[in-house]
Short mmCIF file of C-alpha atoms in Angstrom, two decimals:
data_model
loop_
_atom_site.label_atom_id
_atom_site.label_comp_id
_atom_site.label_asym_id
_atom_site.label_seq_id
_atom_site.Cartn_x
_atom_site.Cartn_y
_atom_site.Cartn_z
CA MET A 7 12.27 19.11 9.29
CA THR A 8 8.92 17.78 10.35
CA ASP A 9 9.81 14.62 8.38
CA LEU A 10 13.08 13.67 9.88
CA LEU A 11 11.65 11.46 12.56
CA SER A 12 9.08 9.99 10.29
CA THR A 13 11.92 9.06 7.80
CA LEU A 14 14.32 8.04 10.38
CA PRO A 15 12.66 7.08 13.49
CA SER A 16 15.68 6.05 15.33
CA PHE A 17 17.79 9.16 14.52
CA THR A 18 19.19 10.85 17.65
CA THR A 19 18.35 14.47 17.46
CA LYS A 20 19.82 15.50 20.76
CA PRO A 21 23.26 16.81 19.16
CA HIS A 22 21.43 18.94 16.59
CA THR A 23 18.55 20.35 18.65
CA HIS A 24 19.70 23.93 18.18
CA LEU A 25 19.36 23.65 14.33
CA LEU A 26 15.82 21.92 14.04
CA PRO A 27 13.72 25.17 14.80
CA SER A 28 15.49 27.18 12.14
CA LEU A 29 15.23 24.39 9.57
CA GLU A 30 11.62 23.69 10.27
CA LYS A 31 10.75 27.44 10.16
CA ASN A 32 12.42 27.56 6.59
CA HIS A 33 10.72 24.36 5.43
CA ILE A 34 13.73 22.42 4.88
CA THR A 35 13.04 18.78 4.69
CA THR A 36 15.14 15.50 4.86
CA THR A 37 15.16 15.54 1.13
CA ASP A 38 16.76 19.05 1.05
CA LEU A 39 19.38 17.93 3.34
CA LEU A 40 20.39 15.09 1.09
CA THR A 41 20.25 16.96 -2.31
CA LEU A 42 21.10 20.47 -1.60
CA ASP A 43 24.61 21.92 -0.86
CA ALA A 44 25.23 22.42 2.85
CA LEU A 45 26.22 26.09 2.13
CA GLU A 46 23.02 26.76 0.43
CA ILE A 47 20.89 25.23 3.43
CA ALA A 48 23.10 27.22 5.87
CA LYS A 49 22.49 30.41 4.07
CA ARG A 50 18.76 29.73 3.67
CA ALA A 51 18.35 28.83 7.27
CA ARG A 52 20.89 31.34 8.78
CA LEU A 53 22.90 28.59 10.54
CA PRO A 54 26.46 27.77 11.07
CA LEU A 55 27.95 25.87 8.12
CA LEU A 56 29.90 23.45 10.13
CA ASP A 57 26.92 22.44 12.31
CA VAL A 58 24.83 22.03 8.98
CA ARG A 59 27.46 19.67 7.51
CA ARG A 60 27.73 17.63 10.78
CA LEU A 61 23.80 17.15 10.67
CA VAL A 62 24.04 16.23 7.01
CA ASN A 63 26.67 13.59 7.54
CA ALA A 64 24.75 12.22 10.43
CA VAL A 65 21.67 11.94 8.32
CA VAL A 66 23.52 10.05 5.54
CA ALA A 67 25.21 7.80 8.14
CA ALA A 68 21.82 6.96 9.65
CA LEU A 69 20.17 6.28 6.18
CA HIS A 70 23.16 3.98 5.27
CA GLY A 71 22.57 1.90 8.42
CA GLU A 72 18.67 2.01 7.97
CA LEU A 73 19.04 0.84 4.38
CA GLY A 74 21.71 -1.75 5.26
CA VAL A 75 24.34 -0.22 2.98
CA GLN A 76 27.16 -0.42 5.80
CA ASP A 77 28.05 -3.48 7.68
CA LYS A 78 27.10 -3.51 11.25
CA ALA A 79 29.91 -3.26 13.75
CA GLY A 80 30.09 -6.65 15.59
CA ASP A 81 31.79 -7.66 18.59
CA GLY A 82 33.37 -10.87 16.96
CA GLY A 83 30.68 -13.32 18.45
CA GLY A 84 27.97 -13.10 15.73
CA GLU A 85 27.63 -14.87 12.36
CA ALA A 86 28.99 -13.04 9.42
CA GLY A 87 25.45 -12.82 7.92
CA GLU A 88 24.35 -10.82 10.89
CA LYS A 89 27.08 -8.21 10.58
CA LYS A 90 26.55 -7.66 6.89
CA GLY A 91 24.25 -4.75 5.84
CA ARG A 92 20.97 -5.99 4.15
CA LEU A 93 21.94 -4.73 0.71
CA ARG A 94 25.29 -6.42 0.90
CA ARG A 95 24.21 -9.90 1.88
CA ASN A 96 24.63 -12.65 -1.03
CA GLY A 97 22.51 -15.73 -1.53
CA VAL A 98 24.18 -17.81 1.00
CA ASP A 99 23.50 -15.12 3.72
CA ILE A 100 19.88 -14.97 2.75
CA VAL A 101 19.20 -18.60 2.67
CA GLY A 102 21.06 -19.10 6.05
CA ARG A 103 18.83 -16.53 7.70
CA TRP A 104 15.61 -17.92 6.02
CA ARG A 105 12.91 -18.72 8.68
CA SER A 106 9.30 -19.35 8.18
CA ILE A 107 6.07 -20.52 9.85
CA SER A 108 4.34 -23.82 8.81
CA THR A 109 0.74 -24.45 8.06
CA LEU A 110 1.42 -27.81 9.28
CA ASP A 111 0.30 -29.31 5.80
CA GLU A 112 3.17 -30.41 3.47
CA ARG A 113 1.42 -29.26 0.31
CA LEU A 114 0.16 -25.90 1.43
CA ASP A 115 3.82 -25.33 2.60
CA ALA A 116 5.19 -26.40 -0.65
CA ALA A 117 2.86 -24.01 -2.57
CA LEU A 118 4.08 -21.16 -0.21
CA GLY A 119 7.63 -21.91 -0.67
CA GLY A 120 8.26 -23.35 2.84
CA GLY A 121 5.63 -21.49 4.66
CA VAL A 122 5.06 -17.74 5.78
CA PRO A 123 8.59 -16.17 6.00
CA THR A 124 9.89 -13.63 8.42
CA GLY A 125 11.09 -10.34 7.36
CA TYR A 126 8.41 -9.64 4.88
CA ILE A 127 4.69 -8.47 4.66
CA THR A 128 2.28 -11.22 3.26
CA ASP A 129 -1.48 -10.24 2.55
CA ALA A 130 -3.90 -13.07 3.30
CA THR A 131 -6.92 -12.16 1.41
CA GLY A 132 -10.20 -14.03 2.25
CA LYS A 133 -10.02 -16.06 5.58
CA SER A 134 -9.14 -15.44 9.18
CA GLN A 135 -8.75 -19.13 9.83
CA PHE A 136 -5.40 -19.06 8.29
CA LEU A 137 -4.22 -16.34 10.48
CA LEU A 138 -5.51 -18.18 13.81
CA LEU A 139 -3.46 -21.28 12.71
CA LEU A 140 -0.34 -19.29 12.33
CA SER A 141 -0.82 -17.56 15.67
CA LEU A 142 -0.29 -21.00 17.15
CA THR A 143 2.29 -22.63 15.12
CA THR A 144 4.52 -19.71 15.60
CA GLN A 145 5.09 -21.03 18.98
CA LEU A 146 6.46 -24.47 17.77
CA PRO A 147 10.13 -24.76 17.39
CA PRO A 148 11.81 -24.72 14.02
CA PRO A 149 11.41 -25.89 11.30
CA HIS A 150 7.60 -25.75 12.09
CA GLY A 151 7.72 -22.44 13.86
CA LEU A 152 9.92 -19.78 15.44
CA ALA A 153 9.49 -20.60 19.13
CA LYS A 154 8.03 -17.25 19.76
CA SER A 155 4.82 -15.38 20.51
CA THR A 156 2.14 -13.90 18.47
CA LEU A 157 0.76 -10.30 18.52
CA TYR A 158 -2.76 -10.21 17.07
CA ILE A 159 -4.15 -6.79 16.17
CA SER A 160 -7.87 -6.85 15.55
CA THR A 161 -9.77 -3.92 13.98
CA GLU A 162 -13.11 -5.44 13.29
CA ALA A 163 -13.93 -7.90 16.26
CA ALA A 164 -12.19 -9.39 19.21
CA LEU A 165 -9.98 -12.44 18.78
CA SER A 166 -12.13 -15.61 18.40
CA THR A 167 -10.84 -17.47 21.46
CA PRO A 168 -13.35 -20.36 21.09
CA ARG A 169 -11.96 -21.24 17.54
CA LEU A 170 -8.36 -20.67 18.85
CA ALA A 171 -8.95 -23.13 21.71
CA GLN A 172 -10.36 -25.70 19.08
CA LEU A 173 -7.19 -25.32 16.99
CA LEU A 174 -5.08 -25.58 20.05
CA LEU A 175 -6.38 -29.10 20.93
CA GLY A 176 -5.71 -30.14 17.43
CA LEU A 177 -2.18 -28.74 17.61
CA GLN A 178 -1.69 -30.76 20.91
CA THR A 179 -2.77 -34.01 19.02
CA HIS A 180 0.05 -33.43 16.38
CA PHE A 181 2.74 -32.33 18.89
CA PRO A 182 1.83 -33.90 22.34
CA ALA A 183 5.16 -32.78 24.01
CA PRO A 184 6.78 -30.00 22.22
CA PRO A 185 9.96 -28.49 23.90
CA THR A 186 8.05 -25.31 24.58
CA PRO A 187 4.46 -25.74 25.39
CA VAL A 188 1.97 -24.08 22.83
CA SER A 189 -0.39 -21.85 24.85
CA MET A 190 -3.25 -19.29 24.09
CA ASP A 191 -1.34 -17.19 26.74
CA ARG A 192 1.40 -16.51 24.11
CA VAL A 193 -1.14 -14.98 21.83
CA TYR A 194 -1.38 -11.38 22.89
CA SER A 195 -4.29 -9.52 21.15
CA ILE A 196 -5.42 -6.01 21.20
CA LEU A 197 -8.64 -4.26 19.72
CA CYS A 198 -8.29 -0.82 17.98
CA ALA A 199 -11.50 0.50 16.80
CA ASP A 200 -10.31 3.39 14.62
CA LEU A 201 -7.53 4.55 12.58
CA GLU A 202 -6.06 6.79 15.23
CA ALA A 203 -5.77 3.98 17.77
CA GLN A 204 -4.31 1.71 15.11
CA ASP A 205 -1.57 4.31 14.18
CA HIS A 206 -0.73 4.81 17.96
CA ILE A 207 -0.43 1.10 18.50
CA LEU A 208 1.65 0.19 15.41
CA HIS A 209 3.97 3.30 16.03
CA TYR A 210 4.52 3.01 19.76
CA GLN A 211 3.38 -0.15 21.35
CA VAL A 212 4.41 -2.88 18.97
CA GLU A 213 7.98 -2.53 19.19
CA VAL A 214 7.81 -2.44 23.00
CA ALA A 215 5.63 -5.74 22.75
CA VAL A 216 8.07 -7.44 20.45
CA ARG A 217 10.92 -6.89 22.76
CA ARG A 218 8.96 -7.53 25.96
CA TYR A 219 7.18 -10.70 24.81
CA GLY A 220 9.51 -12.15 22.32
CA VAL A 221 6.97 -11.91 19.28
CA GLY A 222 7.79 -13.54 16.06
CA LEU A 223 4.31 -12.93 14.22
CA VAL A 224 2.51 -9.76 13.93
CA VAL A 225 -1.27 -10.03 12.60
CA LEU A 226 -3.29 -7.20 11.45
CA ASP A 227 -6.87 -8.42 11.03
CA SER A 228 -7.90 -6.49 8.86
CA VAL A 229 -5.94 -3.89 7.34
CA ALA A 230 -8.83 -2.40 5.41
CA ALA A 231 -11.62 -1.91 8.01
CA ASN A 232 -10.33 1.25 9.62
CA PHE A 233 -9.21 2.80 6.33
CA ARG A 234 -12.60 2.13 4.78
CA ALA A 235 -14.40 3.74 7.93
CA GLU A 236 -12.18 6.70 7.86
CA TYR A 237 -12.09 7.51 4.20
CA GLU A 238 -15.52 7.06 2.62
CA ARG A 239 -15.60 9.70 0.16
CA ALA A 240 -13.91 9.67 -3.25
CA GLY A 241 -11.52 12.48 -4.51
CA ALA A 242 -9.33 14.17 -1.96
CA ASP A 243 -9.95 11.56 0.64
CA MET A 244 -8.71 8.85 -1.56
CA ALA A 245 -5.38 10.77 -2.12
CA LYS A 246 -5.07 10.90 1.85
CA ARG A 247 -5.82 7.26 2.05
CA SER A 248 -3.07 6.47 -0.50
CA ALA A 249 -0.64 8.47 1.56
CA GLY A 250 -1.83 6.79 4.77
CA LEU A 251 -1.42 3.32 3.14
CA ALA A 252 2.07 4.05 1.79
CA ARG A 253 3.21 5.23 5.47
CA LEU A 254 1.67 2.06 6.82
CA GLY A 255 3.35 -0.21 4.48
CA ARG A 256 6.77 1.51 5.20
CA LEU A 257 6.08 1.14 8.82
CA LEU A 258 5.33 -2.59 8.64
CA ALA A 259 8.33 -3.35 6.18
CA ARG A 260 10.55 -1.69 8.72
CA LEU A 261 9.25 -3.70 11.80
CA ALA A 262 9.45 -6.94 9.72
CA ARG A 263 13.00 -6.13 8.67
CA ASP A 264 14.46 -4.73 11.91
CA TYR A 265 13.04 -7.40 14.19
CA ASP A 266 12.89 -10.25 11.68
CA LEU A 267 9.23 -10.62 12.16
CA ALA A 268 6.58 -12.35 9.94
CA VAL A 269 4.00 -9.59 9.37
CA VAL A 270 0.65 -11.00 8.13
CA VAL A 271 -2.35 -8.76 7.22
CA ALA A 272 -5.78 -9.85 6.51
CA ASN A 273 -7.67 -8.08 3.77
CA GLN A 274 -11.21 -7.68 2.71
CA VAL A 275 -12.71 -8.29 -0.55
CA SER A 276 -15.50 -6.74 -2.79
CA ASP A 277 -17.20 -7.67 -5.91
CA ARG A 278 -15.34 -6.44 -9.21
CA PHE A 279 -17.51 -4.91 -11.79
CA GLY A 280 -15.91 -4.62 -15.31
CA PRO A 281 -17.19 -3.52 -18.73
CA ALA A 282 -19.50 -5.97 -20.36
CA PRO A 283 -17.95 -8.07 -23.09
CA PRO A 284 -18.83 -7.41 -26.68
CA PRO A 285 -21.46 -9.73 -28.24
CA SER A 286 -18.95 -11.29 -30.46
CA ALA A 287 -16.87 -12.50 -27.30
CA SER A 288 -19.62 -14.90 -26.03
CA SER A 289 -19.07 -17.08 -28.77
CA THR A 290 -15.14 -17.06 -28.51
CA PRO A 291 -13.82 -19.30 -25.65
CA HIS A 292 -10.66 -17.13 -25.22
CA PRO A 293 -11.36 -13.73 -26.71
CA THR A 294 -8.18 -11.53 -27.39
CA PRO A 295 -8.45 -8.16 -25.55
CA HIS A 296 -8.20 -5.01 -27.42
CA ALA A 297 -4.68 -3.39 -27.30
CA SER A 298 -5.84 -0.42 -25.18
CA ASP A 299 -7.62 -3.06 -22.79
CA VAL A 300 -4.47 -4.72 -22.31
CA LEU A 301 -2.87 -1.57 -20.75
CA SER A 302 -5.77 -0.92 -18.63
CA LEU A 303 -6.01 -1.59 -14.73
CA ASP A 304 -9.19 -3.55 -15.27
CA HIS A 305 -7.31 -6.11 -17.36
CA GLN A 306 -3.95 -6.16 -15.59
CA GLN A 307 -5.32 -6.20 -11.91
CA ARG A 308 -6.29 -10.01 -12.40
CA TRP A 309 -2.61 -10.84 -12.03
CA PHE A 310 -2.22 -9.07 -8.76
CA THR A 311 -5.51 -9.60 -7.05
CA GLY A 312 -5.78 -13.39 -7.50
CA TRP A 313 -9.01 -13.56 -9.21
CA GLY A 314 -9.71 -14.08 -12.88
CA ASP A 315 -6.22 -14.41 -14.20
CA SER A 316 -7.17 -17.54 -16.28
CA ARG A 317 -10.50 -19.17 -17.24
CA ASP A 318 -9.61 -22.42 -15.22
CA SER A 319 -8.85 -20.15 -12.07
CA PRO A 320 -11.13 -20.46 -9.08
CA GLY A 321 -13.36 -17.25 -8.99
CA PHE A 322 -13.13 -16.47 -12.70
CA LEU A 323 -16.79 -16.23 -13.01
CA SER A 324 -17.39 -14.24 -9.98
CA PRO A 325 -14.24 -12.25 -9.67
CA LYS A 326 -13.37 -10.20 -6.37
CA THR A 327 -11.10 -7.46 -5.70
CA PRO A 328 -9.03 -7.25 -2.66
CA SER A 329 -9.46 -3.92 -0.83
CA LEU A 330 -7.36 -0.90 -0.92
CA GLY A 331 -6.13 -1.25 -4.54
CA LEU A 332 -2.97 -0.95 -6.07
CA THR A 333 -1.46 1.50 -3.66
CA TRP A 334 -1.53 -1.32 -0.91
CA ALA A 335 -0.45 -3.99 -3.39
CA ASN A 336 2.81 -2.18 -4.07
CA CYS A 337 3.57 -2.23 -0.25
CA LEU A 338 3.41 -6.14 -0.10
CA SER A 339 6.08 -8.68 -0.49
CA ALA A 340 3.56 -11.41 -1.09
CA ARG A 341 -0.19 -12.02 -1.54
CA ILE A 342 -2.27 -15.26 -0.67
CA SER A 343 -5.90 -15.46 -1.94
CA LEU A 344 -8.28 -17.91 -0.09
CA VAL A 345 -11.04 -18.37 -2.62
CA LYS A 346 -14.27 -19.91 -1.86
CA GLU A 347 -16.83 -21.20 -4.46
CA PRO A 348 -20.24 -22.82 -4.14
CA VAL A 349 -20.93 -26.47 -5.52
CA TYR A 350 -24.60 -26.66 -6.68
CA GLY A 351 -26.60 -29.74 -7.60
CA GLU A 352 -30.03 -30.94 -8.34
CA GLY A 353 -32.80 -30.02 -5.71
CA GLU A 354 -34.47 -32.89 -3.81
CA GLY A 355 -37.32 -32.84 -6.42
CA GLY A 356 -35.05 -33.40 -9.34
CA GLY A 357 -36.62 -32.99 -12.56
CA GLY A 358 -33.88 -30.91 -14.01
CA GLY A 359 -35.65 -27.58 -12.78
CA GLU A 360 -33.61 -24.30 -12.90
CA GLU A 361 -33.62 -24.39 -8.99
CA LYS A 362 -30.23 -25.61 -7.75
CA GLU A 363 -29.42 -26.78 -4.17
CA LEU A 364 -26.13 -25.77 -2.50
CA LEU A 365 -24.29 -28.98 -1.84
CA ARG A 366 -20.90 -27.62 -0.39
CA TRP A 367 -18.25 -25.14 -0.47
CA ARG A 368 -14.96 -25.64 -2.26
CA ARG A 369 -11.87 -23.55 -0.98
CA TRP A 370 -8.48 -22.93 -2.58
CA MET A 371 -5.30 -21.24 -1.45
CA LYS A 372 -3.72 -19.31 -4.19
CA VAL A 373 -0.24 -17.74 -4.22
CA VAL A 374 -0.84 -14.60 -6.14
CA PHE A 375 2.76 -13.37 -6.01
CA ALA A 376 5.76 -14.36 -3.82
CA PRO A 377 9.42 -13.84 -5.06
CA TRP A 378 10.61 -16.83 -3.09
CA VAL A 379 8.06 -19.34 -4.57
CA GLU A 380 9.62 -21.68 -7.17
CA GLY A 381 7.96 -21.51 -10.43
CA GLY A 382 6.41 -17.99 -9.95
CA SER A 383 3.00 -17.29 -8.78
CA GLY A 384 -0.43 -18.81 -9.57
CA ARG A 385 -0.16 -22.02 -7.56
CA GLU A 386 -3.47 -23.22 -6.28
CA VAL A 387 -4.19 -25.93 -3.61
CA GLU A 388 -7.72 -27.07 -2.74
CA PHE A 389 -8.11 -27.32 0.96
CA VAL A 390 -10.85 -27.93 3.59
CA ILE A 391 -11.19 -26.44 7.01
CA THR A 392 -11.13 -28.82 9.93
CA LYS A 393 -11.27 -28.77 13.69
CA ALA A 394 -7.34 -28.87 13.61
CA GLY A 395 -6.83 -26.25 11.07
CA VAL A 396 -6.57 -26.55 7.38
CA SER A 397 -5.70 -29.47 5.25
CA ALA A 398 -4.96 -29.76 1.45
CA LEU A 399 -7.10 -32.25 -0.58
CA ALA A 400 -5.97 -34.79 -2.87
CA VAL A 401 -3.51 -33.90 -5.87
CA GLU A 402 -6.20 -33.62 -8.40
CA GLY A 403 -7.34 -30.36 -6.46
CA GLU A 404 -4.00 -28.74 -7.04
CA ARG A 405 -3.26 -26.67 -10.27
CA GLY A 406 -0.14 -24.97 -11.32
CA GLY A 407 -0.04 -21.31 -12.58
CA GLY A 408 1.65 -20.37 -15.93
#
């Protein structure tokens, strides 16, 4: 029973404390309680049958409440959508509860399907500027924000307060007198230098902070840093890392769901190395992959990483891979890739030499996958970073995915 509280953190064990030692001694898990007959569990653990049945019924009822199968008991004063269990809501209920955080740019918000929504985990790969801007716009009243505070959890370096102050000045220019003043004081930050501290903060301190400070956005910047440092070796360490990532994904999803939070995690990227194309492929503009290659991870990951899914896509020639692999991608509700590419030109001397001069950088925001985005994934918007935040460029910089 060592997994009962990890499966149901809010489960009240006090009425069943006399049963737990025997169940744990006989290695009876929560899955066993749900799948085995109560009589078999009672015989195996040498416990009273009626007490085991009460525990099983309590666990089933708690799971129904956790999963949203049962309707919540209301006092008659709330909305119907609030009383319904999550799995019993219809489209009208979901649309009525929809809330999101704006980037303050119409085309970027349109590409995101209205902004960054609450109740889901969004992975932003490639740039922390995006997260700093969201930390401030969360404080704006709807429809631009949530009129709530931000909890910023850093794992690599302390929160960049000079850049945050610069963004705040730009925000005050757009909204000179909001109903609730936007302030850096409402961005609560904490630095966790290792995975143990990160787990402690997420399991025990986040829920307290959410209730105490009225938090609407939780940022984890970045999710990969501590996992990369903790699990350096391949093999068995990778299996432990995958299990840890799955637990982290479940925890963040529960926080987003139970407290209606927008959970945004920054991710790191690395270069992706694949097999060299055959010589015949160099002369073919769109070579057809072999049947066995189509089913390989190297081929399919282009559609959930955000790099290389089409030849017209930014980053096709220098593909990257978001850290933590397919295990972490399966924990996400949405992924946004912020792609940066250099623009080269002739050097000062000219003459058509091989030396090229770096002129500037081009940046795109790409929605890799998000179930609420109309038209599916693959929408790309070119943007620039300004003192006031991020701003989309002219329409010719925008491309739609297939």
